[in-house]
Structures are given as structure tokens and as C-alpha cells.
């Protein structure tokens, strides 16, 4: 797996921290309604930083399993960004005009960022652990053959 530079690692960490702060602040935004106007953007920026830097970390080895897992991580990244966009839409309702009536919008799109985030988190959790396991297995196989 290609190592990230210190700057990329810092951006990756910053993205993860912004995601957590944004999601937690948004979830507890009922305490102060004005904070939700800004935390959704923190979440989206964190998602984009995290996803872009993770996509930049490429695997150059021969394992087809790890290549498949990296593709699954790219899908998780897409779901992370969709969750951020959906969270911003929950606050600002910019997608409201795409639906014929408000009830349809509420049913199918409003506040669905949680679903996108859940899918992304499950995919990310699975792929992270499997990639780690496969890399250890690959290193052990390389060490035994030498």
C-alpha cells in the first residue's frame, strides 16, 4: 500500500475529525438550532477530505483481493460524500424542488444522510479490517519465501 505523505496524513486525520465533530454536532443540534447551519458544512468538508485522501492511497501489489477491497472503499467514499450532501440538504432543502410535493421529499430524501453514513461506515469498517489482514498475510508470505 502506498504510504501517504505527512501532509496527506494530516489532511486525512483532519477530515476524520471534522466528520466526527460535524456528525455529533448535527445529531445534538437540537440544543442550539443555529449550530446546525454550520456543522453540516464541517461534516461535508470532512467527508470530502477523508474520501479524497483515502482514494489517493493506492495499492500497487498483485493481490486481487486487496484491489477488490480498495474498489469497495471507493464505493464507501462515494457514500460518505453522499451523506454529507444529504446532511447539507437536510438543513437547506436545496433538493426540495426536484420532488412534486413536500411529503414525497420528506419520505425519500430528507434526513436520509444517516442511511448513507451507515452504509459507508459498514463498508469502511469491513474493508479496513480486511485490507489490514490481507496486507499482513501478504507480508508473511513474502517473508516466508525469502
CSV table of C-alpha atoms in Angstrom, one decimal:
chain,number,residue,atom,x,y,z
A,1,UNK,CA,0.0,0.0,0.0
A,2,UNK,CA,1.4,3.4,-1.0
A,3,UNK,CA,2.2,5.4,2.1
A,4,UNK,CA,0.7,8.9,2.5
A,5,UNK,CA,3.0,11.9,3.0
A,6,UNK,CA,2.8,13.8,6.3
A,7,UNK,CA,0.7,16.4,4.7
A,8,UNK,CA,-1.8,13.9,3.3
A,9,UNK,CA,-1.9,12.1,6.6
A,10,UNK,CA,-2.7,15.4,8.3
A,11,UNK,CA,-5.5,16.1,5.8
A,12,UNK,CA,-6.8,12.5,6.3
A,13,UNK,CA,-6.8,12.9,10.1
A,14,UNK,CA,-8.4,16.4,9.8
A,15,UNK,CA,-11.1,15.0,7.5
A,16,UNK,CA,-11.9,12.3,10.0
A,17,UNK,CA,-12.0,14.7,12.9
A,18,UNK,CA,-14.3,17.1,11.0
A,19,UNK,CA,-16.6,14.2,10.1
A,20,UNK,CA,-17.0,13.2,13.7
A,21,UNK,CA,-17.4,16.8,15.0
A,22,UNK,CA,-19.9,17.6,12.2
A,23,UNK,CA,-22.0,14.5,12.7
A,24,UNK,CA,-22.0,14.7,16.5
A,25,UNK,CA,-22.8,18.4,16.5
A,26,UNK,CA,-25.5,17.9,13.9
A,27,UNK,CA,-27.1,15.0,15.8
A,28,UNK,CA,-27.1,17.0,19.0
A,29,UNK,CA,-28.1,20.2,17.2
A,30,UNK,CA,-31.5,20.3,18.8
A,31,UNK,CA,-29.8,22.0,21.7
A,32,UNK,CA,-28.8,25.0,19.6
A,33,UNK,CA,-30.6,25.3,16.2
A,34,UNK,CA,-28.1,27.8,14.8
A,35,UNK,CA,-25.1,25.4,15.1
A,36,UNK,CA,-26.7,23.0,12.6
A,37,UNK,CA,-26.3,25.7,9.9
A,38,UNK,CA,-22.5,25.3,10.1
A,39,UNK,CA,-21.9,21.8,11.3
A,40,UNK,CA,-23.4,20.3,8.2
A,41,UNK,CA,-20.7,22.0,6.2
A,42,UNK,CA,-18.0,20.8,8.6
A,43,UNK,CA,-19.3,17.3,8.0
A,44,UNK,CA,-19.3,17.7,4.2
A,45,UNK,CA,-15.7,19.2,4.2
A,46,UNK,CA,-14.5,16.4,6.4
A,47,UNK,CA,-16.1,13.8,4.2
A,48,UNK,CA,-14.5,15.2,1.1
A,49,UNK,CA,-11.1,15.5,2.7
A,50,UNK,CA,-11.3,11.9,4.1
A,51,UNK,CA,-12.5,10.4,0.9
A,52,UNK,CA,-10.1,12.2,-1.5
A,53,UNK,CA,-7.0,11.4,0.6
A,54,UNK,CA,-8.2,7.8,1.0
A,55,UNK,CA,-8.7,7.4,-2.7
A,56,UNK,CA,-5.1,8.8,-3.2
A,57,UNK,CA,-3.7,5.9,-1.2
A,58,UNK,CA,-3.4,3.3,-3.9
A,59,UNK,CA,-2.4,-0.4,-3.8
A,60,UNK,CA,0.3,-1.4,-6.2
A,61,UNK,CA,0.6,-5.0,-5.3
A,62,UNK,CA,-0.5,-8.2,-7.1
A,63,UNK,CA,-3.4,-9.2,-4.7
A,64,UNK,CA,-6.7,-9.2,-6.5
A,65,UNK,CA,-8.4,-9.4,-3.1
A,66,UNK,CA,-6.9,-6.1,-2.0
A,67,UNK,CA,-7.7,-4.5,-5.3
A,68,UNK,CA,-11.4,-5.6,-4.9
A,69,UNK,CA,-11.4,-4.2,-1.3
A,70,UNK,CA,-10.0,-0.9,-2.5
A,71,UNK,CA,-12.8,-0.7,-5.0
A,72,UNK,CA,-15.2,-1.3,-2.1
A,73,UNK,CA,-13.5,1.6,-0.2
A,74,UNK,CA,-14.1,3.8,-3.2
A,75,UNK,CA,-17.8,3.0,-3.0
A,76,UNK,CA,-17.7,3.8,0.7
A,77,UNK,CA,-16.1,7.1,-0.1
A,78,UNK,CA,-19.0,7.9,-2.5
A,79,UNK,CA,-21.5,7.1,0.2
A,80,UNK,CA,-19.6,9.3,2.7
A,81,UNK,CA,-19.8,12.2,0.3
A,82,UNK,CA,-23.5,11.5,-0.4
A,83,UNK,CA,-24.2,11.5,3.3
A,84,UNK,CA,-22.5,14.9,3.6
A,85,UNK,CA,-24.5,16.3,0.7
A,86,UNK,CA,-27.7,14.8,2.2
A,87,UNK,CA,-26.9,16.4,5.5
A,88,UNK,CA,-26.5,19.8,3.9
A,89,UNK,CA,-29.8,19.3,2.1
A,90,UNK,CA,-31.5,18.4,5.4
A,91,UNK,CA,-30.6,21.9,6.6
A,92,UNK,CA,-31.0,23.9,3.4
A,93,UNK,CA,-33.5,21.8,1.4
A,94,UNK,CA,-31.9,22.6,-2.0
A,95,UNK,CA,-33.2,19.3,-3.5
A,96,UNK,CA,-36.8,20.1,-2.5
A,97,UNK,CA,-37.7,21.4,-5.9
A,98,UNK,CA,-36.9,18.0,-7.5
A,99,UNK,CA,-39.9,16.5,-5.9
A,100,UNK,CA,-43.6,17.0,-6.8
A,101,UNK,CA,-44.7,17.7,-3.2
A,102,UNK,CA,-43.2,18.1,0.2
A,103,UNK,CA,-44.4,14.8,1.5
A,104,UNK,CA,-42.5,12.9,-1.2
A,105,UNK,CA,-39.4,14.9,-0.4
A,106,UNK,CA,-39.6,14.1,3.3
A,107,UNK,CA,-40.3,10.4,2.6
A,108,UNK,CA,-37.5,9.8,0.1
A,109,UNK,CA,-34.7,12.3,0.7
A,110,UNK,CA,-35.0,14.5,3.8
A,111,UNK,CA,-32.8,13.4,6.7
A,112,UNK,CA,-31.5,10.3,4.8
A,113,UNK,CA,-27.9,11.2,5.5
A,114,UNK,CA,-27.9,8.7,8.3
A,115,UNK,CA,-28.6,5.8,5.9
A,116,UNK,CA,-25.8,6.9,3.6
A,117,UNK,CA,-23.5,7.3,6.6
A,118,UNK,CA,-24.4,3.8,7.9
A,119,UNK,CA,-23.7,2.1,4.6
A,120,UNK,CA,-20.4,4.0,4.2
A,121,UNK,CA,-19.3,3.2,7.8
A,122,UNK,CA,-20.1,-0.5,7.4
A,123,UNK,CA,-18.2,-0.7,4.1
A,124,UNK,CA,-15.3,1.2,5.6
A,125,UNK,CA,-15.2,-0.9,8.7
A,126,UNK,CA,-15.2,-4.2,6.7
A,127,UNK,CA,-12.7,-3.1,4.1
A,128,UNK,CA,-10.2,-1.5,6.6
A,129,UNK,CA,-10.0,-4.7,8.6
A,130,UNK,CA,-9.9,-7.0,5.6
A,131,UNK,CA,-7.2,-4.9,3.9
A,132,UNK,CA,-5.1,-4.9,7.1
A,133,UNK,CA,-5.5,-8.7,7.4
A,134,UNK,CA,-4.6,-9.2,3.7
A,135,UNK,CA,-1.6,-7.0,3.9
A,136,UNK,CA,-0.3,-8.9,6.9
A,137,UNK,CA,-0.9,-12.1,5.1
A,138,UNK,CA,0.9,-10.8,2.1
A,139,UNK,CA,3.9,-9.7,4.2
A,140,UNK,CA,4.1,-13.0,6.0
A,141,UNK,CA,4.0,-14.8,2.6
A,142,UNK,CA,6.8,-12.6,1.3
A,143,UNK,CA,8.9,-13.2,4.5
A,144,UNK,CA,8.5,-17.0,4.3
A,145,UNK,CA,9.6,-17.1,0.6
A,146,UNK,CA,12.8,-15.2,1.3
